[in-house]
Every structure is written in C-alpha cells, then in structure tokens.
mmCIF file of C-alpha atoms in Angstrom:
data_model
loop_
_atom_site.group_PDB
_atom_site.id
_atom_site.type_symbol
_atom_site.label_atom_id
_atom_site.label_comp_id
_atom_site.label_asym_id
_atom_site.label_seq_id
_atom_site.Cartn_x
_atom_site.Cartn_y
_atom_site.Cartn_z
ATOM 1 C CA MET C 1 -38.613 55.270 44.238
ATOM 2 C CA ALA C 2 -38.521 57.980 41.133
ATOM 3 C CA LYS C 3 -40.633 60.852 41.303
ATOM 4 C CA ALA C 4 -43.430 61.218 39.076
ATOM 5 C CA VAL C 5 -43.214 63.710 36.499
ATOM 6 C CA LYS C 6 -45.788 66.460 36.472
ATOM 7 C CA LEU C 7 -47.415 68.719 33.783
ATOM 8 C CA ALA C 8 -45.580 71.513 35.631
ATOM 9 C CA ASP C 9 -41.956 70.393 35.035
ATOM 10 C CA ILE C 10 -42.883 70.077 31.486
ATOM 11 C CA ALA C 11 -43.959 73.672 31.297
ATOM 12 C CA GLU C 12 -41.368 74.858 33.613
ATOM 13 C CA GLN C 13 -38.693 73.506 31.271
ATOM 14 C CA LEU C 14 -39.967 75.050 28.265
ATOM 15 C CA GLY C 15 -41.401 78.227 29.334
ATOM 16 C CA VAL C 16 -44.872 77.359 28.927
ATOM 17 C CA SER C 17 -48.161 77.191 30.957
ATOM 18 C CA THR C 18 -49.212 73.864 32.531
ATOM 19 C CA VAL C 19 -52.812 74.550 30.505
ATOM 20 C CA THR C 20 -50.693 74.569 27.048
ATOM 21 C CA VAL C 21 -48.795 71.345 28.071
ATOM 22 C CA SER C 22 -52.266 69.759 29.025
ATOM 23 C CA LYS C 23 -53.333 70.777 25.528
ATOM 24 C CA ALA C 24 -50.659 70.003 23.443
ATOM 25 C CA LEU C 25 -50.620 66.188 25.314
ATOM 26 C CA SER C 26 -54.349 65.303 24.853
ATOM 27 C CA GLY C 27 -54.550 66.605 20.980
ATOM 28 C CA GLN C 28 -56.529 70.018 21.934
ATOM 29 C CA LYS C 29 -56.713 73.394 19.692
ATOM 30 C CA GLY C 30 -54.499 76.114 20.709
ATOM 31 C CA VAL C 31 -51.339 74.713 20.414
ATOM 32 C CA SER C 32 -48.645 75.281 17.648
ATOM 33 C CA GLU C 33 -47.625 72.176 15.866
ATOM 34 C CA ALA C 34 -43.925 72.947 16.278
ATOM 35 C CA MET C 35 -44.937 73.621 20.374
ATOM 36 C CA ARG C 36 -46.966 70.439 20.488
ATOM 37 C CA GLU C 37 -43.687 68.357 19.107
ATOM 38 C CA LYS C 38 -41.550 69.672 21.763
ATOM 39 C CA ILE C 39 -43.622 69.142 25.017
ATOM 40 C CA LYS C 40 -44.420 65.640 23.663
ATOM 41 C CA GLN C 41 -40.494 64.757 22.917
ATOM 42 C CA LEU C 42 -39.605 66.324 26.420
ATOM 43 C CA ALA C 43 -42.494 64.324 27.902
ATOM 44 C CA ASP C 44 -41.457 61.100 26.291
ATOM 45 C CA GLU C 45 -37.736 62.144 27.848
ATOM 46 C CA LEU C 46 -38.884 62.759 31.236
ATOM 47 C CA GLY C 47 -40.991 59.247 31.256
ATOM 48 C CA TYR C 48 -44.304 61.218 31.795
ATOM 49 C CA LYS C 49 -47.308 58.933 31.740
ATOM 50 C CA GLN C 50 -50.678 60.924 31.596
ATOM 51 C CA PRO C 51 -53.520 59.934 34.363
ATOM 52 C CA SER C 52 -55.306 57.555 32.073
ATOM 53 C CA ALA C 53 -52.231 55.362 31.419
ATOM 54 C CA VAL C 54 -51.191 55.168 34.840
ATOM 55 C CA LYS C 55 -54.482 53.809 35.490
ATOM 56 C CA LYS C 56 -54.731 51.223 32.529
ATOM 57 C CA GLU C 57 -51.111 49.808 34.129
ATOM 58 C CA LYS C 58 -52.527 49.694 37.090
ATOM 59 C CA SER C 59 -55.649 47.805 36.794
ATOM 60 C CA ALA C 60 -53.340 45.405 34.480
ATOM 61 C CA LYS C 61 -52.068 43.907 37.438
ATOM 62 C CA SER C 62 -55.150 42.852 39.006
ATOM 63 C CA TYR C 63 -55.375 39.203 38.810
ATOM 64 C CA ASN C 64 -57.844 36.651 39.641
ATOM 65 C CA ILE C 65 -56.698 34.167 42.620
ATOM 66 C CA GLY C 66 -58.070 30.908 43.234
ATOM 67 C CA VAL C 67 -58.370 29.040 46.651
ATOM 68 C CA LEU C 68 -58.771 25.465 46.947
ATOM 69 C CA VAL C 69 -59.683 23.836 50.235
ATOM 70 C CA SER C 70 -60.360 20.516 50.791
ATOM 71 C CA GLU C 71 -63.923 19.334 51.844
ATOM 72 C CA LYS C 72 -62.392 17.396 54.688
ATOM 73 C CA TYR C 73 -61.122 20.604 56.460
ATOM 74 C CA LEU C 74 -64.821 22.501 56.298
ATOM 75 C CA GLY C 75 -66.822 20.194 58.727
ATOM 76 C CA GLU C 76 -69.420 21.317 61.275
ATOM 77 C CA TYR C 77 -67.162 22.964 63.398
ATOM 78 C CA ALA C 78 -63.658 23.304 61.798
ATOM 79 C CA SER C 79 -63.995 26.852 60.343
ATOM 80 C CA PHE C 80 -60.522 27.768 60.984
ATOM 81 C CA TYR C 81 -59.911 27.448 57.423
ATOM 82 C CA TRP C 82 -63.245 29.837 56.823
ATOM 83 C CA ARG C 83 -61.358 32.716 58.573
ATOM 84 C CA MET C 84 -58.279 31.983 56.914
ATOM 85 C CA TYR C 85 -59.681 32.277 53.589
ATOM 86 C CA GLN C 86 -61.691 35.661 54.604
ATOM 87 C CA SER C 87 -58.167 36.765 55.398
ATOM 88 C CA VAL C 88 -56.651 35.988 51.904
ATOM 89 C CA ALA C 89 -59.911 37.597 50.254
ATOM 90 C CA THR C 90 -59.180 40.648 52.257
ATOM 91 C CA ARG C 91 -55.725 40.837 51.496
ATOM 92 C CA ALA C 92 -56.446 40.329 47.674
ATOM 93 C CA VAL C 93 -59.181 43.012 47.660
ATOM 94 C CA GLN C 94 -56.416 45.326 49.378
ATOM 95 C CA LYS C 95 -53.913 44.093 46.455
ATOM 96 C CA GLU C 96 -57.088 45.165 43.750
ATOM 97 C CA CYS C 97 -57.678 41.166 43.083
ATOM 98 C CA PHE C 98 -60.102 39.040 43.111
ATOM 99 C CA THR C 99 -60.603 35.538 44.803
ATOM 100 C CA MET C 100 -62.421 32.661 43.823
ATOM 101 C CA LEU C 101 -62.808 29.845 46.353
ATOM 102 C CA GLU C 102 -63.610 26.167 45.078
ATOM 103 C CA VAL C 103 -64.139 23.365 48.051
ATOM 104 C CA VAL C 104 -62.280 19.852 46.473
ATOM 105 C CA SER C 105 -64.543 17.150 47.293
ATOM 106 C CA LEU C 106 -63.315 13.956 48.816
ATOM 107 C CA GLU C 107 -63.926 12.170 45.618
ATOM 108 C CA ASP C 108 -62.050 14.957 43.341
ATOM 109 C CA GLU C 109 -59.056 14.714 45.715
ATOM 110 C CA ALA C 110 -59.341 10.716 45.757
ATOM 111 C CA GLU C 111 -59.472 10.614 42.078
ATOM 112 C CA ALA C 112 -57.098 13.577 41.687
ATOM 113 C CA ASN C 113 -59.632 15.451 39.676
ATOM 114 C CA LEU C 114 -58.463 19.015 38.908
ATOM 115 C CA PRO C 115 -60.383 21.787 39.744
ATOM 116 C CA LYS C 116 -62.962 23.850 37.667
ATOM 117 C CA ILE C 117 -61.320 26.965 38.361
ATOM 118 C CA VAL C 118 -57.934 25.421 36.696
ATOM 119 C CA LEU C 119 -59.415 23.619 33.947
ATOM 120 C CA GLU C 120 -61.546 26.771 32.627
ATOM 121 C CA ARG C 121 -58.386 28.591 33.291
ATOM 122 C CA LYS C 122 -60.532 31.201 35.422
ATOM 123 C CA VAL C 123 -57.810 31.808 37.716
ATOM 124 C CA ASP C 124 -54.225 33.495 37.402
ATOM 125 C CA GLY C 125 -52.593 31.808 40.553
ATOM 126 C CA LEU C 126 -53.814 29.337 43.350
ATOM 127 C CA ILE C 127 -53.493 29.453 46.743
ATOM 128 C CA VAL C 128 -54.124 25.910 48.374
ATOM 129 C CA ILE C 129 -55.199 26.356 52.311
ATOM 130 C CA GLY C 130 -54.735 22.884 53.944
ATOM 131 C CA ARG C 131 -52.733 20.151 52.757
ATOM 132 C CA LEU C 132 -54.431 17.654 50.078
ATOM 133 C CA LYS C 133 -53.397 14.236 49.080
ATOM 134 C CA THR C 134 -50.002 13.775 47.465
ATOM 135 C CA ALA C 135 -51.489 12.497 44.346
ATOM 136 C CA TYR C 136 -53.807 15.538 43.751
ATOM 137 C CA LEU C 137 -50.806 18.212 44.664
ATOM 138 C CA GLY C 138 -48.834 16.028 42.139
ATOM 139 C CA ALA C 139 -52.137 16.450 39.625
ATOM 140 C CA LEU C 140 -51.938 20.165 40.051
ATOM 141 C CA ARG C 141 -48.270 20.461 39.597
ATOM 142 C CA GLN C 142 -47.967 18.311 36.482
ATOM 143 C CA ASN C 143 -51.061 19.716 34.485
ATOM 144 C CA THR C 144 -51.059 23.136 34.829
ATOM 145 C CA GLN C 145 -48.703 26.107 34.687
ATOM 146 C CA ILE C 146 -50.589 28.203 36.870
ATOM 147 C CA PRO C 147 -48.193 29.659 39.642
ATOM 148 C CA ILE C 148 -49.277 27.895 43.227
ATOM 149 C CA VAL C 149 -48.535 28.822 46.922
ATOM 150 C CA TYR C 150 -49.574 26.625 49.814
ATOM 151 C CA LEU C 151 -50.789 28.159 52.677
ATOM 152 C CA ASP C 152 -50.880 26.104 56.352
ATOM 153 C CA PHE C 153 -49.008 23.367 54.801
ATOM 154 C CA TYR C 154 -45.948 22.240 53.002
ATOM 155 C CA ASP C 155 -45.034 19.797 50.516
ATOM 156 C CA GLU C 156 -42.240 17.155 52.084
ATOM 157 C CA HIS C 157 -42.105 15.380 48.932
ATOM 158 C CA GLN C 158 -41.645 18.329 46.722
ATOM 159 C CA MET C 159 -39.919 22.054 46.807
ATOM 160 C CA SER C 160 -42.577 24.367 46.850
ATOM 161 C CA ASP C 161 -43.558 27.909 47.674
ATOM 162 C CA ALA C 162 -45.602 27.619 51.184
ATOM 163 C CA VAL C 163 -46.635 29.632 53.871
ATOM 164 C CA ILE C 164 -46.857 27.986 57.496
ATOM 165 C CA SER C 165 -47.405 28.662 61.331
ATOM 166 C CA ASN C 166 -44.196 27.541 63.405
ATOM 167 C CA SER C 167 -45.898 24.461 64.498
ATOM 168 C CA TYR C 168 -42.804 22.978 65.566
ATOM 169 C CA TYR C 169 -41.729 25.644 67.917
ATOM 170 C CA GLY C 170 -45.519 26.649 68.947
ATOM 171 C CA THR C 171 -45.993 23.005 70.967
ATOM 172 C CA TYR C 172 -42.232 23.008 71.997
ATOM 173 C CA MET C 173 -43.438 26.289 74.071
ATOM 174 C CA LEU C 174 -46.577 24.887 75.043
ATOM 175 C CA THR C 175 -45.234 21.806 76.567
ATOM 176 C CA ASN C 176 -42.534 23.897 78.197
ATOM 177 C CA TYR C 177 -45.119 25.533 79.519
ATOM 178 C CA LEU C 178 -46.789 22.580 81.085
ATOM 179 C CA ILE C 179 -43.850 21.365 82.524
ATOM 180 C CA GLU C 180 -42.995 25.045 84.251
ATOM 181 C CA HIS C 181 -46.596 24.273 85.940
ATOM 182 C CA GLY C 182 -45.137 21.142 87.536
ATOM 183 C CA HIS C 183 -46.679 18.682 84.928
ATOM 184 C CA GLU C 184 -44.223 15.805 83.932
ATOM 185 C CA LYS C 185 -46.447 13.382 82.708
ATOM 186 C CA ILE C 186 -47.827 15.101 79.255
ATOM 187 C CA ALA C 187 -49.625 13.321 76.266
ATOM 188 C CA TYR C 188 -49.795 14.633 72.984
ATOM 189 C CA VAL C 189 -52.992 14.226 71.151
ATOM 190 C CA GLY C 190 -52.871 13.823 67.281
ATOM 191 C CA THR C 191 -53.052 11.765 64.483
ATOM 192 C CA LEU C 192 -49.058 11.694 63.101
ATOM 193 C CA LEU C 193 -48.368 11.881 59.242
ATOM 194 C CA PHE C 194 -52.058 12.813 58.434
ATOM 195 C CA THR C 195 -50.764 16.477 57.996
ATOM 196 C CA ALA C 196 -46.921 18.075 58.088
ATOM 197 C CA SER C 197 -47.954 20.453 60.572
ATOM 198 C CA ILE C 198 -49.612 17.916 63.309
ATOM 199 C CA THR C 199 -46.680 16.191 62.769
ATOM 200 C CA ASP C 200 -44.172 18.828 63.322
ATOM 201 C CA ARG C 201 -46.143 20.019 66.428
ATOM 202 C CA TYR C 202 -45.703 16.313 67.605
ATOM 203 C CA PHE C 203 -42.031 16.608 67.442
ATOM 204 C CA GLY C 204 -41.787 20.142 69.238
ATOM 205 C CA TYR C 205 -43.632 18.320 71.962
ATOM 206 C CA ARG C 206 -40.902 15.372 71.632
ATOM 207 C CA LYS C 207 -38.228 18.025 71.673
ATOM 208 C CA SER C 208 -39.388 19.600 75.007
ATOM 209 C CA MET C 209 -40.111 16.325 77.019
ATOM 210 C CA LEU C 210 -36.570 15.257 75.593
ATOM 211 C CA GLU C 211 -34.822 18.031 76.941
ATOM 212 C CA HIS C 212 -36.535 17.649 80.200
ATOM 213 C CA GLY C 213 -35.428 13.555 80.385
ATOM 214 C CA ILE C 214 -38.955 12.791 80.085
ATOM 215 C CA GLU C 215 -39.881 9.261 78.974
ATOM 216 C CA VAL C 216 -42.873 9.205 76.216
ATOM 217 C CA PRO C 217 -44.926 5.927 76.772
ATOM 218 C CA GLN C 218 -46.879 4.841 73.255
ATOM 219 C CA GLU C 219 -50.213 5.458 75.435
ATOM 220 C CA TRP C 220 -49.323 8.638 75.694
ATOM 221 C CA ILE C 221 -49.613 9.440 71.791
ATOM 222 C CA ILE C 222 -53.262 9.533 70.999
ATOM 223 C CA SER C 223 -55.025 9.773 67.557
ATOM 224 C CA ASP C 224 -57.919 12.618 67.361
ATOM 225 C CA ARG C 225 -58.875 11.691 63.511
ATOM 226 C CA ASP C 226 -59.736 9.622 60.758
ATOM 227 C CA MET C 227 -56.729 9.238 58.166
ATOM 228 C CA GLU C 228 -59.084 9.198 55.238
ATOM 229 C CA CYS C 229 -61.852 11.506 55.860
ATOM 230 C CA GLY C 230 -60.246 13.757 58.432
ATOM 231 C CA VAL C 231 -63.226 13.516 60.730
ATOM 232 C CA VAL C 232 -61.667 14.801 64.266
ATOM 233 C CA GLU C 233 -63.002 12.398 66.826
ATOM 234 C CA VAL C 234 -61.066 11.624 69.928
ATOM 235 C CA ASP C 235 -61.243 8.635 72.679
ATOM 236 C CA ILE C 236 -59.834 9.348 75.737
ATOM 237 C CA HIS C 237 -59.925 7.007 78.996
ATOM 238 C CA PRO C 238 -57.279 8.374 81.535
ATOM 239 C CA ASP C 239 -58.021 5.465 83.948
ATOM 240 C CA GLN C 240 -57.208 2.696 81.646
ATOM 241 C CA MET C 241 -54.047 3.898 81.167
ATOM 242 C CA LYS C 242 -51.112 2.204 82.832
ATOM 243 C CA ASP C 243 -49.447 5.819 83.446
ATOM 244 C CA MET C 244 -51.892 8.131 83.725
ATOM 245 C CA PRO C 245 -51.039 11.628 82.427
ATOM 246 C CA THR C 246 -51.535 15.040 84.211
ATOM 247 C CA ALA C 247 -51.853 17.101 81.042
ATOM 248 C CA PHE C 248 -52.435 17.079 77.345
ATOM 249 C CA VAL C 249 -50.662 18.889 74.448
ATOM 250 C CA CYS C 250 -53.548 18.791 71.624
ATOM 251 C CA ASN C 251 -52.663 19.618 67.990
ATOM 252 C CA SER C 252 -55.760 22.287 67.731
ATOM 253 C CA ASP C 253 -58.036 23.967 69.639
ATOM 254 C CA LEU C 254 -60.917 21.938 68.281
ATOM 255 C CA THR C 255 -59.067 18.774 69.538
ATOM 256 C CA ALA C 256 -58.626 20.473 72.608
ATOM 257 C CA SER C 257 -62.183 21.225 73.324
ATOM 258 C CA MET C 258 -63.204 17.515 72.495
ATOM 259 C CA VAL C 259 -60.784 16.115 75.080
ATOM 260 C CA ILE C 260 -62.042 18.629 77.929
ATOM 261 C CA ASN C 261 -65.595 17.515 77.028
ATOM 262 C CA GLN C 262 -64.424 13.911 77.319
ATOM 263 C CA LEU C 263 -62.927 14.192 80.226
ATOM 264 C CA GLU C 264 -65.717 16.106 81.673
ATOM 265 C CA GLU C 265 -68.081 13.638 80.717
ATOM 266 C CA GLN C 266 -66.054 11.198 82.529
ATOM 267 C CA GLY C 267 -66.354 13.211 85.613
ATOM 268 C CA TYR C 268 -62.870 14.993 85.675
ATOM 269 C CA ARG C 269 -62.290 18.709 85.857
ATOM 270 C CA VAL C 270 -60.100 20.926 83.772
ATOM 271 C CA PRO C 271 -58.043 22.494 85.009
ATOM 272 C CA GLU C 272 -58.032 20.695 88.518
ATOM 273 C CA ASP C 273 -57.557 17.259 87.546
ATOM 274 C CA PHE C 274 -56.083 17.713 84.189
ATOM 275 C CA SER C 275 -54.689 20.587 82.229
ATOM 276 C CA VAL C 276 -55.059 20.720 78.284
ATOM 277 C CA VAL C 277 -53.726 22.869 75.700
ATOM 278 C CA GLY C 278 -54.477 23.494 72.311
ATOM 279 C CA PHE C 279 -53.185 25.360 69.006
ATOM 280 C CA ASP C 280 -54.540 27.839 66.845
ATOM 281 C CA ASN C 281 -56.453 30.122 69.295
ATOM 282 C CA TYR C 282 -59.623 29.723 67.446
ATOM 283 C CA LEU C 283 -62.408 27.599 68.420
ATOM 284 C CA PHE C 284 -66.371 27.481 66.949
ATOM 285 C CA PRO C 285 -68.571 29.254 69.843
ATOM 286 C CA GLY C 286 -70.099 27.184 71.982
ATOM 287 C CA LEU C 287 -67.882 23.974 71.928
ATOM 288 C CA CYS C 288 -65.902 24.222 75.000
ATOM 289 C CA ASP C 289 -67.182 25.708 78.493
ATOM 290 C CA VAL C 290 -63.377 26.264 79.485
ATOM 291 C CA GLU C 291 -61.560 28.597 77.969
ATOM 292 C CA ILE C 292 -58.089 27.062 76.355
ATOM 293 C CA THR C 293 -54.249 27.866 76.692
ATOM 294 C CA THR C 294 -52.913 27.809 73.272
ATOM 295 C CA TYR C 295 -50.853 28.980 70.579
ATOM 296 C CA GLU C 296 -52.016 31.558 68.438
ATOM 297 C CA VAL C 297 -51.514 31.712 64.644
ATOM 298 C CA ASP C 298 -50.989 34.802 62.916
ATOM 299 C CA ILE C 299 -53.832 34.431 60.179
ATOM 300 C CA ARG C 300 -53.492 37.563 58.986
ATOM 301 C CA GLU C 301 -49.758 37.785 58.564
ATOM 302 C CA MET C 302 -49.796 34.058 56.771
ATOM 303 C CA ALA C 303 -52.807 35.423 54.522
ATOM 304 C CA ASN C 304 -50.464 38.612 53.849
ATOM 305 C CA LYS C 305 -47.323 36.304 52.928
ATOM 306 C CA ALA C 306 -49.405 34.243 50.671
ATOM 307 C CA ILE C 307 -50.636 36.582 48.531
ATOM 308 C CA HIS C 308 -47.244 38.637 48.556
ATOM 309 C CA VAL C 309 -45.470 35.685 47.157
ATOM 310 C CA LEU C 310 -47.985 34.325 44.778
ATOM 311 C CA LEU C 311 -48.501 38.098 43.024
ATOM 312 C CA LYS C 312 -44.577 38.056 42.915
ATOM 313 C CA LYS C 313 -44.778 34.508 40.885
ATOM 314 C CA VAL C 314 -47.637 35.394 38.817
ATOM 315 C CA SER C 315 -46.329 38.815 37.772
ATOM 316 C CA GLY C 316 -42.622 36.775 37.017
ATOM 317 C CA GLU C 317 -40.860 39.278 39.739
ATOM 318 C CA ARG C 318 -38.273 38.052 41.778
ATOM 319 C CA TYR C 319 -39.167 36.590 45.075
ATOM 320 C CA LYS C 320 -37.758 34.613 47.952
ATOM 321 C CA GLN C 321 -38.711 30.787 47.297
ATOM 322 C CA GLY C 322 -39.105 28.035 49.682
ATOM 323 C CA ILE C 323 -41.226 27.933 53.034
ATOM 324 C CA THR C 324 -42.050 31.086 54.552
ATOM 325 C CA ILE C 325 -42.430 30.474 58.759
ATOM 326 C CA VAL C 326 -44.752 33.134 60.434
ATOM 327 C CA GLU C 327 -44.503 33.216 64.251
ATOM 328 C CA GLY C 328 -47.320 33.310 66.573
ATOM 329 C CA ARG C 329 -47.718 33.774 70.303
ATOM 330 C CA LEU C 330 -48.631 31.547 73.515
ATOM 331 C CA VAL C 331 -51.639 32.601 74.759
ATOM 332 C CA GLU C 332 -52.674 31.882 78.503
ATOM 333 C CA LYS C 333 -56.265 31.288 79.503
ATOM 334 C CA ALA C 334 -58.011 29.189 81.643
ATOM 335 C CA SER C 335 -57.137 25.523 80.863
ATOM 336 C CA VAL C 336 -53.800 25.036 82.817
ATOM 337 C CA GLN C 337 -53.289 24.762 86.613
ATOM 338 C CA GLN C 338 -49.761 24.389 88.849
ATOM 339 C CA VAL C 339 -49.186 20.921 89.938
ATOM 340 C CA VAL C 340 -48.955 21.087 93.886
ATOM 341 C CA LYS C 341 -46.258 18.525 94.790
#
C-alpha cells in the first residue's frame, strides 16, 4: 500500500518549512505566488491530499444498508435471527455504515409487496436474513437494481450471492457423533423443503446414516413446522413407532428443546432414555432444562462476510461471487449419552 504523502515530504523537496507548505495549500498569506504555485504543483504530482479531502472521501463511502427479515422467523422464541441482525448491525457500524431493519409481514411476503425501504429508495444495498418465498425474492430481483446478499440461506432457483453456515457438514458431524456413542436408530426432525438449510441438514444426516449402512424408515423423518406460516411445533410419540429410535437429530436448538420437552412430558428422560442434538448453539433462555449438544453457527463471521460482499457490490469493486460457506463447530453438552450394549 502506497505511503501517504505528508507536508514534510513536500517541504523537504522544495527546501522550505512545513509551515510555508501549509500556508500555501490552505490559501493563507505569507507565501509568494511563485512559491505557492511550486508547492501546489508538487503536491499534485506527489498525490498529496489535505485531511479535509480525505475525510470527505471517507464519508462518501458510508452506506445505508437495508436488512429484511420475514415475520415468520421472529416468533416469540425464535430470536436467533434477532441475534444475527445485531451482528450485522454491529459490523456495519464498524464499517461506518448504517442499517435499517424492515420486518416483512406474512401478507406482504405472500403478495410479493416490495419493502418500504426499497420503494422509498432509503438504502444502497440489502441483506435478506432467512429465506423468503420464491415469488418475493423474484420481485426483489426484477423490480430493483439494489445489490442484494442473502444471509443464512441461498436461492436454489437463481444464481445469487449468499453467506450460509455449513448445514450439510454440521448435521453430518452430529449424526456421526451419535453413532460414535452407540446409536444406530436415529431420527431426523425438520420439515423438508421449508428452507434450503433444513433440507441440507437432512442430507448431512442421511450421508452419515448411508455411510454406516443404516436404513432410515419414513417414520424417522419428522416434520417440525407449518409450511406456510413457519410456526415451529413438534408431535413426537416414540412408543407409537414400529421401530423406536434412540436419538433425534434436530434442525435447530429450538426444535430440539421442543422434542426434549415432549419426551419428558411422556415420562422419558434425556439423555438416559433418548439422546437429542440440535443446531445453532442458540436457545431462548428457560425453554429447556437440558443443555443441548449442538453445532454452533459462527454468526459473527457470517455477518462479517455478508457486509464485506455487500459493500463490494455497492461500491462496484471486484469480489468473489456466489455462495460463501462459514464453518462452525460441534459443541458437546448434556443431551447425549453412550448406549450400553
């Protein structure tokens, strides 16, 4: 990176004091016109910029960033995306940018009504947290030229810039972890096709089961939410299954907490009777009395990547296009127990 030119550099080359250079460049008296012109000419040649000009250029790179989140992701306990938004806002401030959050109502999402911050041209770029309906995303792309980055999901129907956690490998690791603890009858809890991440997590689970030669009956694939409104609600009765599982891989910690609570209501214990793992390493306090083994999503790094890509797009700079995958880590807690054979 080129070294910034200082007043002393100009003064040294012309054999004058820095005070003389400062007066000449700021238009003050006490400098002959001939010397003033020499100083200005050399300053231009060396690429010197006055502090006020540098400050002006710096402030010109401050952008307004819009953040969209669907109403369906902000239920009473689904505060994971609030935390993700906070990380985005924090990173934006560090980059001297501002964020404007708009929650997309279920009605606006269904009717593909564009957000107000877009219609009123209040933002220079958009970060969409959590998947919205395909028609809504299509309306955003078709009716605005604003740069967009998807966070925590990607659009499988359209090439897009997105930042996601490693859902596939995360549940692959979790399922392997359960198998290493002696479990073979493992169910998956998550509504397939509701989001790409839930489906990717399912395939990570299936990869592990396939590699270990374990068949997966349909009754082990359990839905956890309404396809339309996204309300999370599980209905698990192990004693009614033909082949009762000994463990559950859940697509989120929220779902895992509901599974544990239902099992306990039916008289079972976790992890003594069933082992349960989740995803995210985030749960609203007080929802579960068992600490859940999980795959931690690196929210801060995901937010950093999303801001980085969006600012590159807004400023017209070159950047790596496509999907960015941010790795997480398996966090062992108290919801898994070794199977004694």
